[in-house]
Each structure stands twice: as structure tokens, then as C-alpha cells.
Amino acid sequence: MLDGLHDRLHIRVLMLLSLAMALACGGLVMWDPQTFADKIGGFTVANGPALIWATCTGMIHGMAFKPRFWLWQLVFFPPFAWVVMSFVLVKAFL
């Protein structure tokens, strides 16, 4: 079941979206981490690991890598990462 979902998500536009959002999140963290952390409410136990996971998932999907094992397909499911990255980026820029 997850194979079919991942196959449907491997569309070039969606992969570019994942890559752009992941690069934006990673770039903001590396450019000025203190200001970025202040804008998103700090790097807490909840949003720090979520941001790292979402950025990694976005890079994995954006580089057209598809995990084979069902557990990794569930862990690195791009729509979940899009929600986290969208929330963080909107919070950072508004």
C-alpha cells in the first residue's frame, strides 16, 4: 500500500517542492540559527527534532530516493514533512 503512495508522490513538481522547502529550512538554520529559533519559538524538544526530521525527509524525497522497506516509507512520508516544513516556514516569515 505504501509503495503505491510513494510512487504517486514521485512527481517532479512535488519533488522540487520538497527539495526547495528542505533547503529553505536547512539554510535558515545555518544562516542565522538564533534569529530563526526566536521566530519559530525556539528549538524545543518538540520542534527541533521535528524540523530535523522534516528537512531530512524533504531532502530524501527531493533527491528522488524512495525507501524500499515499509517502515522507512512510513517514517519518511513526504506529506507529513510538508506540513511541518510549511508550518515552520510560515512561522519564520510572518
PDB file of C-alpha atoms in Angstrom:
ATOM      1  CA  MET A   1       0.000   0.000   0.000  1.00  0.00           C
ATOM      2  CA  LEU A   2       2.783   2.465   0.883  1.00  0.00           C
ATOM      3  CA  ASP A   3       4.613   1.585  -2.344  1.00  0.00           C
ATOM      4  CA  GLY A   4       1.690   2.905  -4.357  1.00  0.00           C
ATOM      5  CA  LEU A   5       1.509   6.113  -2.328  1.00  0.00           C
ATOM      6  CA  HIS A   6       5.225   6.748  -2.701  1.00  0.00           C
ATOM      7  CA  ASP A   7       5.019   6.041  -6.433  1.00  0.00           C
ATOM      8  CA  ARG A   8       2.247   8.628  -6.813  1.00  0.00           C
ATOM      9  CA  LEU A   9       4.307  11.194  -4.909  1.00  0.00           C
ATOM     10  CA  HIS A  10       7.325  10.850  -7.197  1.00  0.00           C
ATOM     11  CA  ILE A  11       6.242  13.676  -9.479  1.00  0.00           C
ATOM     12  CA  ARG A  12       8.908  16.172 -10.440  1.00  0.00           C
ATOM     13  CA  VAL A  13       6.947  19.188  -9.168  1.00  0.00           C
ATOM     14  CA  LEU A  14       6.357  17.610  -5.760  1.00  0.00           C
ATOM     15  CA  MET A  15       9.985  16.555  -5.514  1.00  0.00           C
ATOM     16  CA  LEU A  16      11.095  20.118  -6.326  1.00  0.00           C
ATOM     17  CA  LEU A  17       8.711  21.413  -3.667  1.00  0.00           C
ATOM     18  CA  SER A  18      10.209  19.034  -1.105  1.00  0.00           C
ATOM     19  CA  LEU A  19      13.747  19.977  -2.063  1.00  0.00           C
ATOM     20  CA  ALA A  20      13.055  23.730  -2.017  1.00  0.00           C
ATOM     21  CA  MET A  21      11.358  23.601   1.366  1.00  0.00           C
ATOM     22  CA  ALA A  22      14.105  21.420   2.849  1.00  0.00           C
ATOM     23  CA  LEU A  23      16.839  23.696   1.511  1.00  0.00           C
ATOM     24  CA  ALA A  24      14.997  26.743   2.865  1.00  0.00           C
ATOM     25  CA  CYS A  25      14.642  25.211   6.333  1.00  0.00           C
ATOM     26  CA  GLY A  26      18.228  23.995   6.408  1.00  0.00           C
ATOM     27  CA  GLY A  27      19.541  27.271   5.041  1.00  0.00           C
ATOM     28  CA  LEU A  28      17.661  29.332   7.611  1.00  0.00           C
ATOM     29  CA  VAL A  29      19.017  27.181  10.426  1.00  0.00           C
ATOM     30  CA  MET A  30      22.591  27.541   9.185  1.00  0.00           C
ATOM     31  CA  TRP A  31      22.409  31.228   8.174  1.00  0.00           C
ATOM     32  CA  ASP A  32      21.245  32.677  11.491  1.00  0.00           C
ATOM     33  CA  PRO A  33      20.155  29.986  13.949  1.00  0.00           C
ATOM     34  CA  GLN A  34      19.413  32.328  16.849  1.00  0.00           C
ATOM     35  CA  THR A  35      17.093  34.611  14.875  1.00  0.00           C
ATOM     36  CA  PHE A  36      15.385  31.632  13.227  1.00  0.00           C
ATOM     37  CA  ALA A  37      14.887  29.959  16.595  1.00  0.00           C
ATOM     38  CA  ASP A  38      13.427  33.151  18.054  1.00  0.00           C
ATOM     39  CA  LYS A  39      10.948  33.435  15.185  1.00  0.00           C
ATOM     40  CA  ILE A  40       9.691  29.861  15.479  1.00  0.00           C
ATOM     41  CA  GLY A  41       9.540  29.829  19.258  1.00  0.00           C
ATOM     42  CA  GLY A  42      12.935  28.313  19.976  1.00  0.00           C
ATOM     43  CA  PHE A  43      14.392  24.923  19.261  1.00  0.00           C
ATOM     44  CA  THR A  44      12.446  22.927  21.817  1.00  0.00           C
ATOM     45  CA  VAL A  45      12.186  19.199  22.395  1.00  0.00           C
ATOM     46  CA  ALA A  46       9.107  19.183  20.138  1.00  0.00           C
ATOM     47  CA  ASN A  47      10.004  21.366  17.188  1.00  0.00           C
ATOM     48  CA  GLY A  48      13.773  20.785  16.995  1.00  0.00           C
ATOM     49  CA  PRO A  49      13.629  17.066  16.153  1.00  0.00           C
ATOM     50  CA  ALA A  50      10.520  17.633  14.012  1.00  0.00           C
ATOM     51  CA  LEU A  51      12.395  20.234  11.954  1.00  0.00           C
ATOM     52  CA  ILE A  52      15.406  17.942  11.549  1.00  0.00           C
ATOM     53  CA  TRP A  53      13.176  15.016  10.519  1.00  0.00           C
ATOM     54  CA  ALA A  54      11.139  17.133   8.093  1.00  0.00           C
ATOM     55  CA  THR A  55      14.274  18.599   6.495  1.00  0.00           C
ATOM     56  CA  CYS A  56      15.811  15.147   6.076  1.00  0.00           C
ATOM     57  CA  THR A  57      12.564  13.768   4.666  1.00  0.00           C
ATOM     58  CA  GLY A  58      12.303  16.673   2.236  1.00  0.00           C
ATOM     59  CA  MET A  59      15.863  16.099   1.042  1.00  0.00           C
ATOM     60  CA  ILE A  60      15.274  12.359   0.655  1.00  0.00           C
ATOM     61  CA  HIS A  61      12.108  12.896  -1.378  1.00  0.00           C
ATOM     62  CA  GLY A  62      13.545  15.850  -3.284  1.00  0.00           C
ATOM     63  CA  MET A  63      16.519  13.806  -4.433  1.00  0.00           C
ATOM     64  CA  ALA A  64      14.112  11.130  -5.779  1.00  0.00           C
ATOM     65  CA  PHE A  65      15.074   8.467  -3.268  1.00  0.00           C
ATOM     66  CA  LYS A  66      12.305   6.009  -2.393  1.00  0.00           C
ATOM     67  CA  PRO A  67      12.806   3.828   0.680  1.00  0.00           C
ATOM     68  CA  ARG A  68      12.146   0.143  -0.019  1.00  0.00           C
ATOM     69  CA  PHE A  69      11.205  -1.151   3.423  1.00  0.00           C
ATOM     70  CA  TRP A  70       7.653  -0.282   4.511  1.00  0.00           C
ATOM     71  CA  LEU A  71       8.747   1.091   7.885  1.00  0.00           C
ATOM     72  CA  TRP A  72      11.116   3.604   6.283  1.00  0.00           C
ATOM     73  CA  GLN A  73       8.440   4.518   3.758  1.00  0.00           C
ATOM     74  CA  LEU A  74       6.180   5.375   6.671  1.00  0.00           C
ATOM     75  CA  VAL A  75       8.882   7.261   8.593  1.00  0.00           C
ATOM     76  CA  PHE A  76       9.958   9.300   5.553  1.00  0.00           C
ATOM     77  CA  PHE A  77       6.481  10.030   4.182  1.00  0.00           C
ATOM     78  CA  PRO A  78       6.706  13.418   2.401  1.00  0.00           C
ATOM     79  CA  PRO A  79       3.222  14.865   3.124  1.00  0.00           C
ATOM     80  CA  PHE A  80       3.903  14.727   6.859  1.00  0.00           C
ATOM     81  CA  ALA A  81       7.159  16.601   6.298  1.00  0.00           C
ATOM     82  CA  TRP A  82       5.433  19.174   4.097  1.00  0.00           C
ATOM     83  CA  VAL A  83       3.091  20.024   6.957  1.00  0.00           C
ATOM     84  CA  VAL A  84       5.968  20.517   9.400  1.00  0.00           C
ATOM     85  CA  MET A  85       8.134  22.498   6.964  1.00  0.00           C
ATOM     86  CA  SER A  86       5.195  24.663   5.866  1.00  0.00           C
ATOM     87  CA  PHE A  87       4.338  25.453   9.472  1.00  0.00           C
ATOM     88  CA  VAL A  88       7.946  26.348  10.306  1.00  0.00           C
ATOM     89  CA  LEU A  89       8.476  28.461   7.188  1.00  0.00           C
ATOM     90  CA  VAL A  90       5.197  30.342   7.601  1.00  0.00           C
ATOM     91  CA  LYS A  91       6.026  30.986  11.240  1.00  0.00           C
ATOM     92  CA  ALA A  92       9.523  32.175  10.305  1.00  0.00           C
ATOM     93  CA  PHE A  93       8.387  34.629   7.661  1.00  0.00           C
ATOM     94  CA  LEU A  94       5.205  36.005   9.252  1.00  0.00           C
TER      95      LEU A  94
END
